[in-house]
Coordinates of C-alpha atoms in Angstrom, one line a residue:
M1259 CA 92.9 57.6 34.8
S1260 CA 90.8 57.5 37.9
L1261 CA 91.2 54.7 40.4
H1262 CA 89.2 51.6 40.0
P1263 CA 86.3 51.7 42.5
V1264 CA 87.4 48.5 44.2
V1265 CA 90.9 49.8 44.6
E1266 CA 89.6 53.1 45.9
R1267 CA 87.2 51.4 48.4
V1268 CA 89.8 48.9 49.7
T1269 CA 92.5 51.5 50.1
A1270 CA 90.1 53.8 52.1
R1271 CA 89.2 50.8 54.3
I1272 CA 92.8 50.0 55.0
I1273 CA 93.7 53.7 55.7
E1274 CA 90.8 53.8 58.2
R1275 CA 91.7 50.5 59.8
S1276 CA 95.3 51.5 60.1
A1277 CA 94.9 55.1 61.3
R1278 CA 96.1 54.6 64.8
S1279 CA 98.9 52.1 64.2
R1280 CA 100.2 54.0 61.1
G1281 CA 100.1 57.3 62.9
A1282 CA 102.1 55.9 65.8
Y1283 CA 104.6 54.4 63.3
L1284 CA 105.1 57.6 61.4
A1285 CA 105.6 59.5 64.7
R1286 CA 108.3 57.1 65.7
I1287 CA 110.3 57.4 62.5
E1288 CA 109.9 61.2 62.5
E1289 CA 111.3 61.3 65.9
A1290 CA 114.3 59.2 64.7
R1291 CA 114.8 61.6 61.7
L1292 CA 114.7 64.7 64.0
R1293 CA 117.5 63.3 66.1
G1294 CA 119.8 64.1 63.1
T1295 CA 122.5 62.2 61.2
A1296 CA 123.1 59.0 63.1
R1297 CA 126.9 59.2 63.4
S1298 CA 126.8 62.7 64.9
R1299 CA 125.2 61.1 68.0
L1300 CA 128.0 58.7 68.6
S1301 CA 130.7 59.3 71.1
C1302 CA 134.3 59.4 69.9
G1303 CA 134.9 55.8 71.2
N1304 CA 131.7 54.6 69.5
L1305 CA 132.6 56.3 66.2
A1306 CA 136.2 55.0 66.3
H1307 CA 135.0 51.5 66.6
G1308 CA 132.6 52.1 63.7
F1309 CA 135.3 53.1 61.2
A1310 CA 138.4 51.4 62.6
A1311 CA 138.7 49.0 59.6
S1312 CA 137.4 51.3 56.9
G1313 CA 140.7 52.0 55.2
A1314 CA 140.4 54.7 52.5
D1315 CA 137.0 55.7 53.8
K1316 CA 138.1 56.4 57.4
E1317 CA 138.7 60.1 56.9
E1318 CA 135.4 60.7 55.2
L1319 CA 133.6 58.8 58.0
K1320 CA 135.5 60.8 60.6
L1321 CA 134.3 64.1 59.1
Q1322 CA 130.6 63.0 59.4
V1323 CA 129.6 65.2 56.4
K1324 CA 129.1 62.8 53.5
P1325 CA 126.4 60.1 53.5
N1326 CA 127.2 56.6 54.5
I1327 CA 125.4 53.5 53.2
G1328 CA 124.8 50.4 55.3
I1329 CA 124.8 47.2 53.2
V1330 CA 122.8 44.3 54.5
T1331 CA 123.6 41.2 52.5
A1332 CA 122.1 37.7 52.2
Y1333 CA 125.1 36.4 50.3
N1334 CA 126.2 32.8 50.5
D1335 CA 127.8 30.7 47.8
M1336 CA 125.6 27.6 48.3
L1337 CA 122.4 29.1 46.9
S1338 CA 122.3 30.0 43.3
A1339 CA 120.2 33.1 43.8
H1340 CA 122.5 34.7 46.3
Q1341 CA 125.9 33.5 45.1
P1342 CA 126.1 36.4 42.5
L1343 CA 125.9 38.9 45.4
A1344 CA 129.6 38.2 46.4
P1345 CA 131.2 41.1 44.5
Y1346 CA 128.4 43.6 45.3
P1347 CA 129.9 45.2 48.4
E1348 CA 133.2 46.1 46.7
L1349 CA 131.3 47.4 43.7
I1350 CA 129.0 49.5 46.0
R1351 CA 132.0 50.9 48.0
M1352 CA 133.7 52.0 44.8
A1353 CA 130.5 53.5 43.4
A1354 CA 129.9 55.3 46.7
R1355 CA 133.4 56.8 46.8
N1356 CA 133.0 58.0 43.2
A1357 CA 129.7 59.6 44.0
G1358 CA 131.0 61.4 47.1
G1359 CA 129.9 59.0 49.9
T1360 CA 130.9 55.9 51.7
A1361 CA 129.5 52.4 52.2
Q1362 CA 130.1 49.6 54.8
V1363 CA 128.7 46.1 55.1
A1364 CA 126.5 46.5 58.1
G1365 CA 125.8 42.9 58.5
G1366 CA 124.7 39.6 57.0
V1367 CA 121.4 37.7 57.2
P1368 CA 120.7 34.0 56.8
A1369 CA 119.4 32.8 53.4
M1370 CA 118.0 29.4 53.4
C1371 CA 116.5 27.7 50.4
D1372 CA 113.1 26.0 50.4
G1373 CA 114.2 24.1 47.3
V1374 CA 116.9 22.4 49.4
T1375 CA 114.9 21.9 52.5
Q1376 CA 111.6 20.9 50.7
G1377 CA 110.1 17.8 52.5
R1378 CA 113.0 17.8 55.0
I1379 CA 113.0 18.7 58.7
G1380 CA 114.9 21.9 57.9
M1381 CA 111.7 23.2 56.3
E1382 CA 110.3 23.7 59.8
L1383 CA 112.8 26.5 60.2
S1384 CA 111.9 28.2 56.9
L1385 CA 109.1 30.5 58.1
W1386 CA 111.1 31.4 61.2
S1387 CA 114.0 32.4 59.0
R1388 CA 112.0 35.4 57.8
D1389 CA 111.6 36.7 61.3
T1390 CA 115.2 35.9 62.1
I1391 CA 116.2 37.9 59.0
A1392 CA 114.2 40.8 60.2
Q1393 CA 116.0 40.7 63.5
A1394 CA 119.4 40.4 61.9
T1395 CA 118.6 43.4 59.7
A1396 CA 117.7 45.4 62.7
V1397 CA 120.9 44.3 64.5
A1398 CA 123.0 45.3 61.4
L1399 CA 121.4 48.8 61.3
S1400 CA 121.5 49.3 65.0
H1401 CA 125.0 50.8 65.0
D1402 CA 123.8 54.3 64.1
M1403 CA 126.4 54.6 61.4
F1404 CA 124.2 54.9 58.4
D1405 CA 122.2 57.5 56.4
A1406 CA 120.7 55.0 53.9
A1407 CA 120.8 51.3 53.3
L1408 CA 121.0 48.8 50.4
M1409 CA 119.4 45.4 50.9
L1410 CA 121.0 42.5 49.0
G1411 CA 118.6 39.6 48.9
V1412 CA 116.2 37.8 46.5
C1413 CA 114.5 34.7 47.7
D1414 CA 111.5 33.4 49.6
K1415 CA 111.7 34.6 53.2
I1416 CA 114.7 36.8 52.7
V1417 CA 113.1 39.8 51.0
P1418 CA 110.1 39.9 53.4
G1419 CA 112.4 39.7 56.3
L1420 CA 114.7 42.4 55.0
V1421 CA 111.6 44.7 54.4
M1422 CA 110.4 44.1 57.9
G1423 CA 113.8 44.7 59.5
A1424 CA 114.4 47.9 57.4
L1425 CA 110.9 49.2 58.3
A1426 CA 112.1 49.2 61.9
F1427 CA 114.5 51.9 60.7
G1428 CA 111.8 53.6 58.6
H1429 CA 113.5 57.0 58.7
L1430 CA 116.3 55.6 56.5
P1431 CA 116.1 55.5 52.7
V1432 CA 116.4 51.8 51.6
I1433 CA 116.9 50.4 48.1
F1434 CA 116.6 46.7 47.3
V1435 CA 119.3 45.4 45.0
P1436 CA 118.6 42.0 43.4
A1437 CA 120.8 39.6 41.6
G1438 CA 118.4 38.5 38.8
P1439 CA 117.3 35.1 37.5
M1440 CA 119.6 32.4 36.0
P1441 CA 119.3 32.0 32.3
S1442 CA 116.6 29.5 31.1
G1443 CA 117.4 25.8 31.4
L1444 CA 115.3 22.8 31.0
P1445 CA 111.7 24.1 30.7
N1446 CA 109.8 23.9 33.9
K1447 CA 107.0 21.9 32.4
E1448 CA 109.4 19.2 31.3
K1449 CA 110.9 19.2 34.8
A1450 CA 107.5 18.8 36.4
A1451 CA 106.7 15.9 34.0
V1452 CA 109.8 14.0 35.2
R1453 CA 108.9 14.7 38.8
Q1454 CA 105.4 13.2 38.2
R1455 CA 106.9 10.2 36.4
Y1456 CA 109.2 9.7 39.4
A1457 CA 106.3 9.8 41.8
E1458 CA 104.7 7.1 39.7
G1459 CA 107.8 5.0 39.7
K1460 CA 108.4 5.4 35.9
A1461 CA 111.6 7.5 36.2
T1462 CA 114.7 6.7 38.1
R1463 CA 116.4 8.9 40.7
E1464 CA 119.2 9.5 38.2
E1465 CA 116.7 10.7 35.6
L1466 CA 115.1 13.0 38.1
L1467 CA 118.4 14.4 39.3
A1468 CA 119.4 15.0 35.7
A1469 CA 116.2 16.9 35.0
E1470 CA 116.5 19.0 38.2
S1471 CA 120.1 19.8 37.5
A1472 CA 119.3 20.9 33.9
S1473 CA 116.5 23.2 35.3
Y1474 CA 118.5 24.6 38.3
H1475 CA 121.8 24.9 36.4
G1476 CA 123.7 28.1 37.3
P1477 CA 124.0 31.3 39.3
G1478 CA 120.7 33.3 39.7
T1479 CA 117.2 32.9 41.0
C1480 CA 115.2 29.8 39.9
T1481 CA 113.2 30.7 36.8
F1482 CA 109.7 29.6 37.7
Y1483 CA 107.3 32.2 39.2
G1484 CA 107.4 31.1 42.8
T1485 CA 107.9 33.2 45.9
A1486 CA 111.4 34.4 45.1
N1487 CA 110.4 36.0 41.8
S1488 CA 107.1 37.2 43.2
N1489 CA 109.3 39.1 45.7
Q1490 CA 110.9 40.9 42.8
M1491 CA 107.4 41.9 41.5
L1492 CA 106.6 43.3 44.9
M1493 CA 109.7 45.4 45.1
E1494 CA 108.8 46.9 41.7
V1495 CA 105.2 47.7 42.4
M1496 CA 106.0 49.0 45.8
G1497 CA 108.8 51.3 44.4
L1498 CA 111.7 49.8 46.2
H1499 CA 113.8 48.8 43.2
L1500 CA 115.4 51.0 40.6
P1501 CA 113.0 50.6 37.6
G1502 CA 113.2 47.3 35.8
S1503 CA 115.8 45.8 38.1
A1504 CA 114.0 42.5 38.8
F1505 CA 114.8 40.2 36.0
V1506 CA 118.2 41.3 34.6
N1507 CA 120.4 38.2 34.6
P1508 CA 123.5 38.0 36.9
G1509 CA 127.0 38.6 35.6
T1510 CA 126.0 41.1 32.9
A1511 CA 127.1 44.7 32.4
L1512 CA 123.6 45.9 32.8
R1513 CA 123.3 44.1 36.2
D1514 CA 126.5 45.8 37.4
A1515 CA 125.3 49.2 36.1
L1516 CA 122.1 48.9 38.0
T1517 CA 124.0 48.1 41.2
V1518 CA 126.1 51.2 40.8
A1519 CA 123.1 53.3 40.0
A1520 CA 121.3 52.0 43.1
T1521 CA 124.3 53.1 45.2
E1522 CA 124.4 56.6 43.7
Q1523 CA 120.7 57.0 44.2
A1524 CA 120.8 55.9 47.8
L1525 CA 123.3 58.7 48.4
R1526 CA 120.9 61.2 46.8
I1527 CA 117.8 60.4 48.8
T1528 CA 119.1 60.6 52.4
A1529 CA 118.0 63.2 54.9
L1530 CA 121.2 65.1 54.2
G1531 CA 119.9 66.1 50.7
S1532 CA 116.8 67.7 49.2
D1533 CA 115.0 64.6 48.0
Y1534 CA 114.5 62.6 51.2
R1535 CA 112.8 59.3 50.6
P1536 CA 112.7 57.1 53.7
I1537 CA 111.3 53.6 53.4
G1538 CA 108.7 54.2 56.1
H1539 CA 107.1 56.8 53.7
T1540 CA 107.5 54.7 50.6
I1541 CA 105.8 51.7 52.2
N1542 CA 102.3 52.9 53.1
E1543 CA 98.7 51.8 52.6
K1544 CA 98.8 52.5 48.9
A1545 CA 102.0 50.5 48.4
M1546 CA 100.4 47.5 50.2
V1547 CA 97.4 47.7 47.9
N1548 CA 99.8 47.8 44.9
A1549 CA 101.4 44.7 46.3
M1550 CA 98.2 42.8 46.5
V1551 CA 97.1 43.9 43.0
G1552 CA 100.5 42.9 41.5
L1553 CA 100.3 39.5 43.2
A1554 CA 96.8 38.9 41.7
A1555 CA 97.6 40.3 38.2
T1556 CA 100.7 38.0 37.8
G1557 CA 99.4 34.9 39.5
G1558 CA 102.1 35.2 42.2
S1559 CA 103.0 33.1 45.2
T1560 CA 100.5 32.0 47.8
N1561 CA 103.2 32.6 50.4
H1562 CA 102.6 36.3 50.1
A1563 CA 99.1 35.8 51.6
I1564 CA 101.2 35.5 54.8
H1565 CA 104.3 37.7 54.1
L1566 CA 102.3 40.8 53.0
M1567 CA 100.4 40.8 56.2
A1568 CA 103.7 40.8 58.2
M1569 CA 105.4 43.3 56.0
A1570 CA 102.4 45.7 56.3
R1571 CA 102.3 45.4 60.1
A1572 CA 105.9 46.4 60.2
A1573 CA 104.9 49.7 58.7
G1574 CA 101.8 50.2 60.9
V1575 CA 99.5 49.1 58.1
R1576 CA 96.7 46.6 58.7
I1577 CA 95.6 44.4 55.7
T1578 CA 93.5 41.3 55.7
W1579 CA 92.6 38.3 53.4
D1580 CA 89.3 40.1 52.7
D1581 CA 91.3 42.9 51.2
L1582 CA 93.4 40.5 49.1
D1583 CA 90.3 38.6 48.0
E1584 CA 88.4 41.7 46.9
L1585 CA 91.4 43.2 45.0
S1586 CA 92.1 39.8 43.3
R1587 CA 88.5 39.6 42.1
A1588 CA 88.8 43.1 40.5
T1589 CA 92.3 42.4 38.9
P1590 CA 92.6 40.7 35.6
L1591 CA 95.2 37.9 35.3
M1592 CA 97.8 39.3 32.8
A1593 CA 100.6 36.7 33.0
R1594 CA 101.0 33.0 32.4
I1595 CA 104.3 32.0 34.0
Y1596 CA 105.1 28.5 35.3
P1597 CA 103.4 27.0 37.3
N1598 CA 100.5 29.0 35.8
G1599 CA 101.8 28.5 32.3
S1600 CA 104.7 27.0 30.4
A1601 CA 106.9 30.2 30.2
D1602 CA 109.6 31.1 32.7
V1603 CA 110.5 34.6 34.1
N1604 CA 113.1 35.2 31.3
H1605 CA 110.3 34.7 28.7
F1606 CA 108.0 37.0 30.7
H1607 CA 110.7 39.7 30.9
A1608 CA 111.3 39.4 27.2
A1609 CA 107.6 39.7 26.4
G1610 CA 107.4 43.1 28.2
G1611 CA 107.8 42.2 31.9
F1612 CA 106.9 44.2 34.9
G1613 CA 107.2 47.5 33.0
Y1614 CA 104.3 46.5 30.8
V1615 CA 102.3 45.1 33.7
I1616 CA 102.8 48.3 35.8
S1617 CA 101.9 50.6 33.0
Q1618 CA 98.8 48.6 32.0
L1619 CA 97.6 48.4 35.6
I1620 CA 98.1 52.1 36.2
D1621 CA 96.2 52.9 33.0
A1622 CA 93.3 50.7 34.3
G1623 CA 93.2 52.5 37.6
L1624 CA 94.3 49.4 39.5
L1625 CA 97.6 50.7 40.9
H1626 CA 98.4 53.8 42.9
A1627 CA 101.0 55.7 40.9
D1628 CA 101.7 58.3 43.6
L1629 CA 104.2 56.4 45.6
L1630 CA 107.5 57.9 46.8
C1631 CA 109.6 55.5 44.8
V1632 CA 113.3 55.1 45.6
H1633 CA 114.3 56.0 42.1
G1634 CA 113.2 59.6 42.5
G1635 CA 109.9 59.6 40.7
D1636 CA 106.5 57.9 41.0
L1637 CA 105.3 54.5 39.9
R1638 CA 104.7 55.6 36.3
Q1639 CA 108.5 56.0 36.0
Q1640 CA 109.0 52.7 37.8
A1641 CA 107.7 51.0 34.6
Q1642 CA 110.6 52.3 32.5
E1643 CA 113.2 49.8 31.2
P1644 CA 116.9 50.0 31.8
H1645 CA 119.4 49.6 29.0
L1646 CA 123.0 50.4 28.2
D1647 CA 124.1 52.9 25.6
G1648 CA 127.8 51.8 25.5
T1649 CA 128.6 52.0 29.2
R1650 CA 126.0 54.6 30.0
L1651 CA 122.8 53.4 31.9
L1652 CA 119.6 54.9 30.5
W1653 CA 115.9 54.2 30.9
R1654 CA 113.3 54.1 28.1
D1655 CA 109.5 53.8 28.1
P1656 CA 108.1 50.3 28.5
P1657 CA 106.6 48.5 25.5
T1658 CA 103.1 49.4 24.7
T1659 CA 102.3 45.9 23.4
S1660 CA 103.3 42.4 24.6
S1661 CA 105.7 40.6 22.3
D1662 CA 104.2 37.2 23.3
T1663 CA 100.5 37.1 24.2
A1664 CA 100.9 33.4 25.2
V1665 CA 102.9 34.8 28.2
L1666 CA 101.7 38.3 28.8
R1667 CA 98.5 40.1 27.8
P1668 CA 97.0 43.5 28.2
V1669 CA 94.3 44.2 30.8
S1670 CA 91.7 44.4 28.0
D1671 CA 92.5 40.9 26.8
A1672 CA 93.7 39.2 30.0
F1673 CA 93.9 35.4 30.5
D1674 CA 91.1 35.7 33.2
T1675 CA 88.9 38.5 34.4
E1676 CA 90.2 38.1 37.9
G1677 CA 93.5 37.4 39.6
G1678 CA 95.0 34.3 41.0
L1679 CA 94.1 34.3 44.7
R1680 CA 90.8 33.8 46.5
L1681 CA 89.6 33.6 50.1
V1682 CA 87.4 30.6 51.0
Q1683 CA 85.6 30.3 54.3
G1684 CA 83.0 28.5 56.3
R1685 CA 82.6 26.3 59.3
L1686 CA 86.1 25.0 58.9
G1687 CA 87.6 28.5 59.1
R1688 CA 89.3 30.7 56.5
A1689 CA 91.8 29.7 53.9
V1690 CA 93.5 30.9 50.7
V1691 CA 93.2 29.2 47.3
K1692 CA 95.4 29.9 44.3
I1693 CA 93.3 29.4 41.2
S1694 CA 95.4 30.8 38.5
A1695 CA 96.8 27.4 37.6
V1696 CA 93.7 25.4 38.4
A1697 CA 91.4 24.6 35.5
A1698 CA 87.8 25.7 35.8
E1699 CA 86.5 22.2 36.1
H1700 CA 88.8 21.5 39.1
R1701 CA 87.9 24.6 41.1
R1702 CA 85.0 22.8 43.0
I1703 CA 85.0 19.5 44.8
T1704 CA 82.8 17.6 47.2
A1705 CA 84.5 14.4 48.3
P1706 CA 85.3 12.3 51.3
A1707 CA 88.2 13.3 53.6
K1708 CA 91.3 11.3 53.9
V1709 CA 93.0 12.6 57.0
F1710 CA 96.7 12.7 57.6
D1711 CA 98.9 14.3 60.3
E1712 CA 102.1 14.4 58.1
Q1713 CA 102.6 14.9 54.4
D1714 CA 104.8 11.7 54.3
D1715 CA 101.7 9.7 55.5
L1716 CA 100.0 10.7 52.3
I1717 CA 102.9 9.6 50.2
T1718 CA 103.0 6.3 52.1
A1719 CA 99.3 5.7 51.5
F1720 CA 99.8 6.4 47.8
K1721 CA 102.6 3.9 47.5
A1722 CA 100.4 1.4 49.3
G1723 CA 97.6 1.9 46.7
Q1724 CA 95.3 3.4 49.3
L1725 CA 94.4 6.6 47.5
E1726 CA 91.6 5.4 45.3
G1727 CA 88.6 7.3 44.1
D1728 CA 87.8 11.0 44.7
F1729 CA 89.0 12.5 48.0
V1730 CA 90.1 15.7 49.8
A1731 CA 93.4 15.2 51.5
V1732 CA 93.3 16.8 54.9
I1733 CA 96.8 17.5 56.2
R1734 CA 96.5 19.0 59.7
G1735 CA 98.9 20.0 62.4
Q1736 CA 101.0 21.9 59.9
G1737 CA 100.4 25.5 61.1
P1738 CA 103.0 27.9 62.6
R1739 CA 102.3 26.9 66.2
A1740 CA 102.5 23.2 65.5
N1741 CA 105.7 22.8 63.6
G1742 CA 106.6 26.1 62.0
M1743 CA 104.3 25.8 59.0
P1744 CA 106.6 24.0 56.5
E1745 CA 105.6 24.1 52.8
L1746 CA 103.9 20.9 51.6
H1747 CA 105.0 21.2 48.0
K1748 CA 106.3 17.6 48.2
L1749 CA 102.6 16.6 47.7
T1750 CA 102.2 18.3 44.4
P1751 CA 103.5 15.6 42.0
T1752 CA 101.5 12.8 43.7
L1753 CA 98.2 14.8 43.8
G1754 CA 98.8 16.0 40.3
L1755 CA 99.3 12.4 39.1
L1756 CA 96.1 11.3 40.7
Q1757 CA 94.2 14.1 39.1
D1758 CA 95.7 13.2 35.7
R1759 CA 94.4 9.7 36.2
G1760 CA 90.9 11.0 36.4
Q1761 CA 90.4 11.2 40.1
R1762 CA 88.9 14.4 41.6
V1763 CA 91.3 15.4 44.4
A1764 CA 92.1 18.4 46.5
L1765 CA 94.1 19.5 49.5
L1766 CA 92.9 21.2 52.7
T1767 CA 95.6 22.1 55.2
D1768 CA 96.6 24.5 58.0
G1769 CA 100.0 24.4 56.4
R1770 CA 101.7 26.3 53.6
M1771 CA 102.0 25.5 49.9
S1772 CA 104.8 26.8 47.8
G1773 CA 104.7 29.5 45.2
A1774 CA 105.2 26.6 42.9
S1775 CA 101.8 25.2 43.8
G1776 CA 100.0 24.3 40.6
K1777 CA 97.0 22.5 39.0
V1778 CA 95.4 20.8 42.0
L1779 CA 92.8 22.7 44.1
A1780 CA 94.4 23.5 47.4
A1781 CA 92.8 25.4 50.3
I1782 CA 95.8 26.3 52.4
H1783 CA 96.9 28.4 55.4
L1784 CA 93.6 27.4 57.1
V1785 CA 93.0 29.5 60.2
P1786 CA 92.5 28.8 63.0
E1787 CA 95.1 26.0 62.8
A1788 CA 94.5 22.7 64.5
V1789 CA 96.6 23.3 67.6
A1790 CA 95.0 26.7 68.1
G1791 CA 91.5 25.1 68.3
G1792 CA 90.9 25.0 64.6
A1793 CA 87.9 23.1 63.3
I1794 CA 90.3 21.1 61.0
A1795 CA 91.1 19.0 64.1
K1796 CA 87.5 17.8 64.2
I1797 CA 87.4 16.3 60.7
R1798 CA 87.2 12.5 60.6
E1799 CA 88.0 10.1 57.8
G1800 CA 85.2 9.9 55.3
D1801 CA 83.5 13.3 56.2
L1802 CA 82.3 14.9 53.0
I1803 CA 84.3 18.1 52.4
T1804 CA 83.3 20.8 50.0
I1805 CA 85.9 23.3 48.7
D1806 CA 84.3 25.7 46.2
A1807 CA 86.7 28.4 45.0
E1808 CA 84.0 29.9 42.8
A1809 CA 81.5 30.3 45.7
S1810 CA 84.3 31.0 48.2
V1811 CA 83.2 28.1 50.5
I1812 CA 84.9 25.4 52.6
E1813 CA 82.4 23.2 54.4
V1814 CA 82.0 19.8 56.0
D1815 CA 78.8 17.8 55.7
V1816 CA 78.2 17.0 59.3
S1817 CA 75.1 18.0 61.3
E1818 CA 75.5 20.9 63.7
G1819 CA 74.7 18.7 66.7
E1820 CA 77.2 16.0 65.8
W1821 CA 79.8 18.7 65.0
A1822 CA 79.3 20.4 68.3
A1823 CA 79.7 17.1 70.2
R1824 CA 82.8 16.1 68.5
E1825 CA 86.1 16.2 70.3
A1826 CA 89.0 17.7 68.4
A1827 CA 91.8 15.2 67.6
H1828 CA 95.0 15.6 69.6
I1829 CA 97.8 17.0 67.5
N1830 CA 101.0 15.4 68.7
T1831 CA 103.8 17.9 68.2
A1832 CA 106.4 16.2 70.4
G1833 CA 108.4 15.1 67.4
N1834 CA 108.7 18.7 66.1
Q1835 CA 110.5 20.2 69.2
F1836 CA 114.1 19.0 68.7
G1837 CA 116.6 18.3 66.0
T1838 CA 118.0 20.4 63.1
G1839 CA 117.9 23.4 65.4
R1840 CA 114.1 23.3 66.1
E1841 CA 114.7 23.6 69.8
L1842 CA 116.2 27.1 69.2
F1843 CA 112.8 28.3 67.9
A1844 CA 110.5 27.1 70.7
V1845 CA 109.7 30.7 71.6
F1846 CA 108.7 31.5 68.0
R1847 CA 106.2 28.6 68.0
Q1848 CA 104.8 29.8 71.3
Q1849 CA 104.5 33.5 70.3
V1850 CA 103.5 33.3 66.7
D1851 CA 100.2 34.8 65.5
S1852 CA 97.9 33.3 62.9
A1853 CA 98.7 32.9 59.2
E1854 CA 96.2 35.6 58.3
D1855 CA 98.0 38.0 60.7
G1856 CA 101.3 37.2 59.0
A1857 CA 102.4 34.1 61.1
C1858 CA 104.9 36.5 62.8
A1859 CA 106.5 35.7 66.1
L1860 CA 108.4 39.0 66.6
Y1861 CA 106.1 41.4 68.5
G1862 CA 104.8 39.5 71.5
T1863 CA 102.2 41.7 73.2
L1864 CA 103.4 44.9 71.6
D1865 CA 100.6 46.7 69.7
V1866 CA 102.5 47.6 66.5

């Protein structure tokens, strides 16, 4: 199948735009490869430190002949998604020894949960955790002890941060090893209904906690299709997983078999062997196009309108929201997974999962199949499904039909002719809208602005009965430079309730909205943000705001003369500087680039 013309055009544009930066990146990682096996460059004292506590592996490491894997882990036992990673290092070490190699835990990275910090001050560290994870990954791999790496992480900022950090060592083969989703609990739609009743005062805190606990009930990733599970989709379509690894539940024999297989494969694809597959070659312009197409086809998280830009930059690739918008418009929406439907990721996986999605999109010319995938083949083989024959891990072809067309449909009979994300722009700037869960009748609004500087101010106004009639909630001062760009998902139940009452409501913000954003029209990640001179700071209470996702417009009905004469409102960020560790990230807020550039604070003036 030939490439879809839009995919071909956008890919060519990205390759041209990235020519200089990508060329420089490839030259850097080739220079690293040519320096030879890392451990051979260490002095005796350096090397002795590196294997002093390696026990049975010490002699093999001393000989410097067999490949050594560095493990970077996001394990902690507070978060359900990462708790299952606890036994992975020992399993990996055993598998490496059996396959003729060694493995060491190179380092750990933080793993915070947006579900725990949602609506709390800690959320102002959430975005910075991604860049911190990238730095921690680089620190872990900086010891020059490794020929390949395994990345153990799943959730929101963790996987993008691990990718960014690993790409700084782009000469190393890197495989991502997930933990899988928890089994299905209380259906997400029922949980959302209790949340909305609680916002309305019709459910008690005890009832809400019971519903939340029945939904988030055990080890594994949350089962809705938010940022964490969108991460797993990205790792599949970018070729960084063993095929079909994403949604195998924790604590199963198949899950363990995939972890062992990832270890064995990492040893095969080092520069010491004949099938060298470094991550810097796997992640290229085509892989980033695949990521954007996969995001659109599955109705994935809006957070990746930020993270993908940062991940691409780490590989010397330059992508924009225009690329994402154009690809999304050409990509049919194949999946309905909560919040875009009632099913969870376990139902999606059972219906055919990513294997079905990948094979369908390749056949439609919407994905690049010719990636240097870590499993040893190309993206066509990435669509295969893992299964056990006794204790033997095998792969089979993906299903050719969906087993549940209420959850997963073919390209030829998709839920929508285009994907879930759109760019909107106008005098107010540029923003992203996720439309996959927004009904057609709610995709356009013209209504007066109600302006707030904090999300809690909107909640207070709601409780005071001040949110009557149609309106666009303008939440400003929520960008990365202002306060670290916390997610504003706390607003979703309240705005959803108002919409259900018959009011026409929408959200406009320079902040982030979660991958769990749903049925209310929301123009988010607005650039420029208020504290960077963004026009959102000029909006006044009562201004008529238009958000039109169909026409790709955000506009304010104020004359040009009046608009030019208006002073921007002062955004007071004094309360966002200290407490809960925020003072430790002052330099991040000062150095960060825009949301469309990835909201990344790592590179300063470096042209990477």
